[in-house]
Every structure is written in structure tokens, then in C-alpha cells.
Short mmCIF file of N, CA, C and O in Angstrom, two decimals:
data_model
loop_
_atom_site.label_atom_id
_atom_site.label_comp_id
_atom_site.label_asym_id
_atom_site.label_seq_id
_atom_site.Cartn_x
_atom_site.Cartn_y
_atom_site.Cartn_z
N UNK J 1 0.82 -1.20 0.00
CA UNK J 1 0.00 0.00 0.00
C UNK J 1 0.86 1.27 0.00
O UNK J 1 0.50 2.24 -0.66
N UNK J 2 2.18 1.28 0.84
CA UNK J 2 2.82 2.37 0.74
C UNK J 2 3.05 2.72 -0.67
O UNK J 2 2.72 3.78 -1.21
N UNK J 3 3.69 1.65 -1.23
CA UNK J 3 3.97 1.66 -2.98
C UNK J 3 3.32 2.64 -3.58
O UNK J 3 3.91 3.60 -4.09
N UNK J 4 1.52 2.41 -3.58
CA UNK J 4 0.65 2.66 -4.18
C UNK J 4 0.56 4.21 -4.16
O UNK J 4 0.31 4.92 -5.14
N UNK J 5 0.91 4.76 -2.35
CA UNK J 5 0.69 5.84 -2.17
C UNK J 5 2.03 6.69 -2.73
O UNK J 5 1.90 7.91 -2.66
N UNK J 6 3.14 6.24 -3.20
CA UNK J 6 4.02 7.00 -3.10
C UNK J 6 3.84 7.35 -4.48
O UNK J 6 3.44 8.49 -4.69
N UNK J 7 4.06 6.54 -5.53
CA UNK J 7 3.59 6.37 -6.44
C UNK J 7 2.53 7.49 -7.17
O UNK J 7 2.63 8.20 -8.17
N UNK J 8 1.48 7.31 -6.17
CA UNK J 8 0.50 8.90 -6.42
C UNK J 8 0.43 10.17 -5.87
O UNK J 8 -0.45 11.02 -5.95
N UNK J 9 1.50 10.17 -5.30
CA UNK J 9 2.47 11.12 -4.65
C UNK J 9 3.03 11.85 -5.84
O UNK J 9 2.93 13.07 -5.96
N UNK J 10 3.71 10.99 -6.84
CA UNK J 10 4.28 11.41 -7.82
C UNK J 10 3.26 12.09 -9.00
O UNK J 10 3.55 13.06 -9.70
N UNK J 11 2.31 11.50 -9.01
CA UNK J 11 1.02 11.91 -10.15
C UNK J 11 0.23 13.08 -9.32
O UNK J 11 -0.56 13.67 -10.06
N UNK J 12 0.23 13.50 -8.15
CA UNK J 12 -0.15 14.18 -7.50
C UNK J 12 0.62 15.72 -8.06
O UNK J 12 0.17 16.86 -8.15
N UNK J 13 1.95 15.11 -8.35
CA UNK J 13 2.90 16.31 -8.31
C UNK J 13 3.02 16.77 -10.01
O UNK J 13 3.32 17.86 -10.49
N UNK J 14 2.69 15.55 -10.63
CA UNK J 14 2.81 15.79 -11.98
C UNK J 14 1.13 16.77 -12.12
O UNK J 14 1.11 17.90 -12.61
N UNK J 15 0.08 16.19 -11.69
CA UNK J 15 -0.96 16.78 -11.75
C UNK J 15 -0.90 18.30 -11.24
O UNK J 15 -1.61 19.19 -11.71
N UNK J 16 -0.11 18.46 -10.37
CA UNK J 16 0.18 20.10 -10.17
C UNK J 16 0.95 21.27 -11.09
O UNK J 16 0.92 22.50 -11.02
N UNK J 17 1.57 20.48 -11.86
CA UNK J 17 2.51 21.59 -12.95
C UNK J 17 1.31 20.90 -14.20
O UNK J 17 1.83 21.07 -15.30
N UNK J 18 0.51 20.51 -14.29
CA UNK J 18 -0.53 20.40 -15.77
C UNK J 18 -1.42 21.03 -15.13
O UNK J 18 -2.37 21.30 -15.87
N UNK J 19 -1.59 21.46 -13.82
CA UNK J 19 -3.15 22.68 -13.37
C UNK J 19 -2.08 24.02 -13.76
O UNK J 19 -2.40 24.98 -14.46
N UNK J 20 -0.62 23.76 -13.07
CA UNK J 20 -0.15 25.42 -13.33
C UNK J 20 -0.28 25.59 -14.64
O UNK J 20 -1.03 26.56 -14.81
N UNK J 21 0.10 25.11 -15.74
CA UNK J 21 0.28 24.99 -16.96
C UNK J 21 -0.99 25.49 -17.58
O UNK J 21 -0.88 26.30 -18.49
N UNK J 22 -2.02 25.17 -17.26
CA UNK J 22 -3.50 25.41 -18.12
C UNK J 22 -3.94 27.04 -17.20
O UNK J 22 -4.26 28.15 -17.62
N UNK J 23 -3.80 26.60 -16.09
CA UNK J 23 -3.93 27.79 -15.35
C UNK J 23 -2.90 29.17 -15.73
O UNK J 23 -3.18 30.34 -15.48
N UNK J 24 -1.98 28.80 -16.22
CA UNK J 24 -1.16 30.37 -17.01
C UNK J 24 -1.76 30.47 -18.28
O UNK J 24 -2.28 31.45 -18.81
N UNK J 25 -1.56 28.89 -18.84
CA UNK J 25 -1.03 29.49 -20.78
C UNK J 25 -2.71 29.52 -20.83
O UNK J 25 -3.21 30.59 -21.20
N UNK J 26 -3.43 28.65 -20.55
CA UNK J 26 -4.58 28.53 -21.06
C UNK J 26 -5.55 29.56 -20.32
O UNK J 26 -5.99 30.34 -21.16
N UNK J 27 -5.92 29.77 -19.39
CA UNK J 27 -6.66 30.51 -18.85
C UNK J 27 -5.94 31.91 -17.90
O UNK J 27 -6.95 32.54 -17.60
N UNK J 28 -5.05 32.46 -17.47
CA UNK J 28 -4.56 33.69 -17.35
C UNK J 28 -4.09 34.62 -18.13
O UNK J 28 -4.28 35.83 -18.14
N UNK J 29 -3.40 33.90 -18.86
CA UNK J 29 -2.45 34.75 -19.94
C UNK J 29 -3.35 35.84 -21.12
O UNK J 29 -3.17 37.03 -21.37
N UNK J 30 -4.65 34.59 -21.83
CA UNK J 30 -5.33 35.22 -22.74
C UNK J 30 -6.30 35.95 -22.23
O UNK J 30 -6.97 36.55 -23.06
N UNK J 31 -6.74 36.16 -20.54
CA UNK J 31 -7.50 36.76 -20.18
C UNK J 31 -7.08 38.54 -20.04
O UNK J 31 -7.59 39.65 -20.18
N UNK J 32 -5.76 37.88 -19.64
CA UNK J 32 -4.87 39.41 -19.26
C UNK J 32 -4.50 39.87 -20.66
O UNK J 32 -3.85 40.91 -20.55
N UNK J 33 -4.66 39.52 -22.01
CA UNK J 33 -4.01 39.87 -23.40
C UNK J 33 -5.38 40.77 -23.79
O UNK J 33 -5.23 41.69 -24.59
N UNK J 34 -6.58 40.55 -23.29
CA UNK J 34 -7.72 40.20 -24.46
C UNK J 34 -8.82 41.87 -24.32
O UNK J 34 -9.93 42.18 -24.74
N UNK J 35 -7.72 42.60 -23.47
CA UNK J 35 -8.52 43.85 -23.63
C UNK J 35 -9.38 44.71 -22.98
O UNK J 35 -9.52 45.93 -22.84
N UNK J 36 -10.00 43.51 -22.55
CA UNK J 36 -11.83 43.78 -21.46
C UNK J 36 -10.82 44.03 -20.17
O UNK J 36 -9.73 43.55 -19.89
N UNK J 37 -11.90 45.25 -19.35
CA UNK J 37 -11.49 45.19 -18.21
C UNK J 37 -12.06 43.98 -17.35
O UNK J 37 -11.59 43.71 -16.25
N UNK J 38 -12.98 43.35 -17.85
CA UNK J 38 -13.62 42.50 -16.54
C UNK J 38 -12.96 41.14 -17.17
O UNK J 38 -13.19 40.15 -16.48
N UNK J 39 -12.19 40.90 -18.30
CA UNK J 39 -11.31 39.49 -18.43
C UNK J 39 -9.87 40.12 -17.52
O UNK J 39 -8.98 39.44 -17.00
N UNK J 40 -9.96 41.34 -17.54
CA UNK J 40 -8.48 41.32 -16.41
C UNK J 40 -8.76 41.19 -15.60
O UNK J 40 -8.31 40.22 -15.01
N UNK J 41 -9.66 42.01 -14.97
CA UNK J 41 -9.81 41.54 -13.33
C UNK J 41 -9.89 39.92 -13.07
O UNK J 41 -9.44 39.44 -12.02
N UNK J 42 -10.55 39.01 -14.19
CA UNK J 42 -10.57 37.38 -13.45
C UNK J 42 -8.74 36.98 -14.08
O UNK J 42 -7.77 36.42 -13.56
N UNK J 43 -8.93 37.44 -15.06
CA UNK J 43 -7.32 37.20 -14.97
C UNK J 43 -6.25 37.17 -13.86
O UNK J 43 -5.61 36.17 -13.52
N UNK J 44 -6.13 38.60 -13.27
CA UNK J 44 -5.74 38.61 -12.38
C UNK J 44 -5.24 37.51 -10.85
O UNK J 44 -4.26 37.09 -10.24
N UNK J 45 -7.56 37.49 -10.87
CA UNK J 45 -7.63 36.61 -9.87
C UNK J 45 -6.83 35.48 -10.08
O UNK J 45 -5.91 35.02 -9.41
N UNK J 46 -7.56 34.96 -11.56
CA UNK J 46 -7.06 33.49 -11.51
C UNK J 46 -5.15 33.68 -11.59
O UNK J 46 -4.35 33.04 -10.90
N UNK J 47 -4.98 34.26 -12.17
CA UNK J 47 -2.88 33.92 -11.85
C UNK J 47 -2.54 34.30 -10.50
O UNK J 47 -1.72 33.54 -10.00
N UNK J 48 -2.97 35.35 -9.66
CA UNK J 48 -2.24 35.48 -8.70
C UNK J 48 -2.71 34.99 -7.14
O UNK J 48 -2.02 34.91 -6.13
N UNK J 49 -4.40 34.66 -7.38
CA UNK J 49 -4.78 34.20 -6.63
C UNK J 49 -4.89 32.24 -6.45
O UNK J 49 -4.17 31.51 -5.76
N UNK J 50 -5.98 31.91 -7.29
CA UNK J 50 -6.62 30.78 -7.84
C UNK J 50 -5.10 29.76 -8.12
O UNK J 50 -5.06 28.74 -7.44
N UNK J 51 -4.33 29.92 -8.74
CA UNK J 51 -2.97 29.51 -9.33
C UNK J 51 -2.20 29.07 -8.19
O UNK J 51 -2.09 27.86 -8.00
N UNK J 52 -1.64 29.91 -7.39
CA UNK J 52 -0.43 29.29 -6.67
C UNK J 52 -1.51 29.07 -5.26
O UNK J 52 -0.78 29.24 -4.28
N UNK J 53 -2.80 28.78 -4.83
CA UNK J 53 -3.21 28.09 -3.90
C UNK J 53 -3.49 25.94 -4.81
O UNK J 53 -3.26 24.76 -4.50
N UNK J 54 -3.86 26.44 -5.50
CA UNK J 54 -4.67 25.10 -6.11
C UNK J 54 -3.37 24.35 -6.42
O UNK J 54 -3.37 23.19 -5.99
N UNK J 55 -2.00 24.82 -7.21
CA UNK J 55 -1.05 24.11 -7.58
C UNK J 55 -0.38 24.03 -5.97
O UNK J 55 -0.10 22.88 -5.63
N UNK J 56 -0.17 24.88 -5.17
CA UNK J 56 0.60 24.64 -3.95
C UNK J 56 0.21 23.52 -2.93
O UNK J 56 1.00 23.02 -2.12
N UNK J 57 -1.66 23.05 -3.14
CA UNK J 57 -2.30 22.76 -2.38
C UNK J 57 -1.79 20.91 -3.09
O UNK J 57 -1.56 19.99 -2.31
N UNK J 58 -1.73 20.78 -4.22
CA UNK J 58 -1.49 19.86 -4.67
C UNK J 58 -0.42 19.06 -4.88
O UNK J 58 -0.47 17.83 -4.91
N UNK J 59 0.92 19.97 -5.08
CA UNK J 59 2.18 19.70 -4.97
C UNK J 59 2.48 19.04 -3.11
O UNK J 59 3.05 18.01 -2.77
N UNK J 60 1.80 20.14 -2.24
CA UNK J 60 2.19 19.56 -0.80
C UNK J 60 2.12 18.29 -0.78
O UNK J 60 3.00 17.47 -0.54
N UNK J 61 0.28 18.06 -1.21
CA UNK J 61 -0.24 16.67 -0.77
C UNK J 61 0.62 15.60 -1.54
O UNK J 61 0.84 14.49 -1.06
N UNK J 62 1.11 16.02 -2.80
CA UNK J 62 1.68 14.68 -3.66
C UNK J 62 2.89 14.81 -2.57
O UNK J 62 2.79 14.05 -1.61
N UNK J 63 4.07 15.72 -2.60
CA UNK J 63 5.52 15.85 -1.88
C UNK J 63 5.31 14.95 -0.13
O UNK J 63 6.22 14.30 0.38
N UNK J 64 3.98 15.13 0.46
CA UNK J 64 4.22 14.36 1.43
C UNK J 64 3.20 13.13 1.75
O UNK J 64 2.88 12.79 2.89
N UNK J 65 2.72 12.46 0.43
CA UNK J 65 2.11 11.11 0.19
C UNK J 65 3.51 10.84 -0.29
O UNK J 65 3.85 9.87 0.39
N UNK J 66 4.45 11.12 -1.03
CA UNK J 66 5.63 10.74 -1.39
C UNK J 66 6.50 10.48 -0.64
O UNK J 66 7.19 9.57 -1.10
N UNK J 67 6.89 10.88 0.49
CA UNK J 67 7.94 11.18 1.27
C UNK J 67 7.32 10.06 2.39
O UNK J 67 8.02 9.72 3.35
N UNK J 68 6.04 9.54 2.23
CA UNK J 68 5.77 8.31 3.57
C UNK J 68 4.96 8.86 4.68
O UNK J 68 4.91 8.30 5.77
N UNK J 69 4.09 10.39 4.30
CA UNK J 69 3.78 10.84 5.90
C UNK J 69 2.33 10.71 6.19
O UNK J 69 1.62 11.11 7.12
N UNK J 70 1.99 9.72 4.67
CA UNK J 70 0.64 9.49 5.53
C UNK J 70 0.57 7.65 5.62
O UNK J 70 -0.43 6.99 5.34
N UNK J 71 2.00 7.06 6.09
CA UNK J 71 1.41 5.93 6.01
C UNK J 71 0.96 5.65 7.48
O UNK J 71 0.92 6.42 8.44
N UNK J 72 0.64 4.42 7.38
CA UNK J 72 -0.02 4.54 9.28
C UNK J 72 1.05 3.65 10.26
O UNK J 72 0.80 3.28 11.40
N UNK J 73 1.97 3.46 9.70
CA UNK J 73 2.88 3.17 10.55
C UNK J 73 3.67 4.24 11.55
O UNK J 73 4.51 3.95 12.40
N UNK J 74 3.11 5.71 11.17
CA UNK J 74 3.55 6.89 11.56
C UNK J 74 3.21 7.47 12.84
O UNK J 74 3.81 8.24 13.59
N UNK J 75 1.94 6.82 12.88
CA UNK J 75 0.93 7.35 14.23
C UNK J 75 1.38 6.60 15.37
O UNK J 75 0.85 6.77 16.47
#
């Protein structure tokens, strides 16, 4: 079971740079290019807010399902 978890530890972490990734190129970038004041303002939100909680929130959980800290031999 540890295997399993470490393992998705790693897809956890890969899954966090393909949210940053869509979250810049795909949805911040062309919001902040495109002119409208009200696509900047979510622009905004989404890169400086939305972005580094959702990728940070995801990278943790993969970095410490990886590292062994949720197995239950711990408690």
C-alpha cells in the first residue's frame, strides 16, 4: 500500500505543474491579453490568486504522500 501511495504522490505532483500549466497558458495569460477590463480583473484573480493556492495545495499533498507521511505506521 505504501507503494501505491508513493507512487500517487508522484502523479499528485505531476498533476500540479498540468493545473499550473493550463492555469497560465490557457486561462490567465489570454484573459490578461484580451482587452476587457472585466477578463483582467478574473485574470488577475485566476494567476495570482486561484494559481499558486490550487497548484501549492497539490504539490504539498503529492511531496508528502511521497515522502511516507501518511502511512499509518507513523501514528
Amino acid at each position: 500500500m505504501e507503494g501505491i501511495k508513493k507512487i500517487l504522490g508522484i502523479v499528485w505532483i505531476a498533476l500540479a505543474l498540468v493545473v499550473a500549466y493550463f492555469c497560465i497558458v490557457i486561462f490567465g495569460i489570454p484573459k490578461l491579453t484580451s482587452g476587457s477590463q472585466d477578463d483582467l480583473v478574473f485574470g488577475i484573480i485566476i494567476l495570482f490568486v486561484l494559481t499558486p493556492i490550487i497548484v501549492l495545495g497539490l504539490a504539498l499533498f503529492g511531496y508528502y504522500a511521497l515522502i511516507g507521511e501518511y502511512n499509518d505506521d507513523k501514528m
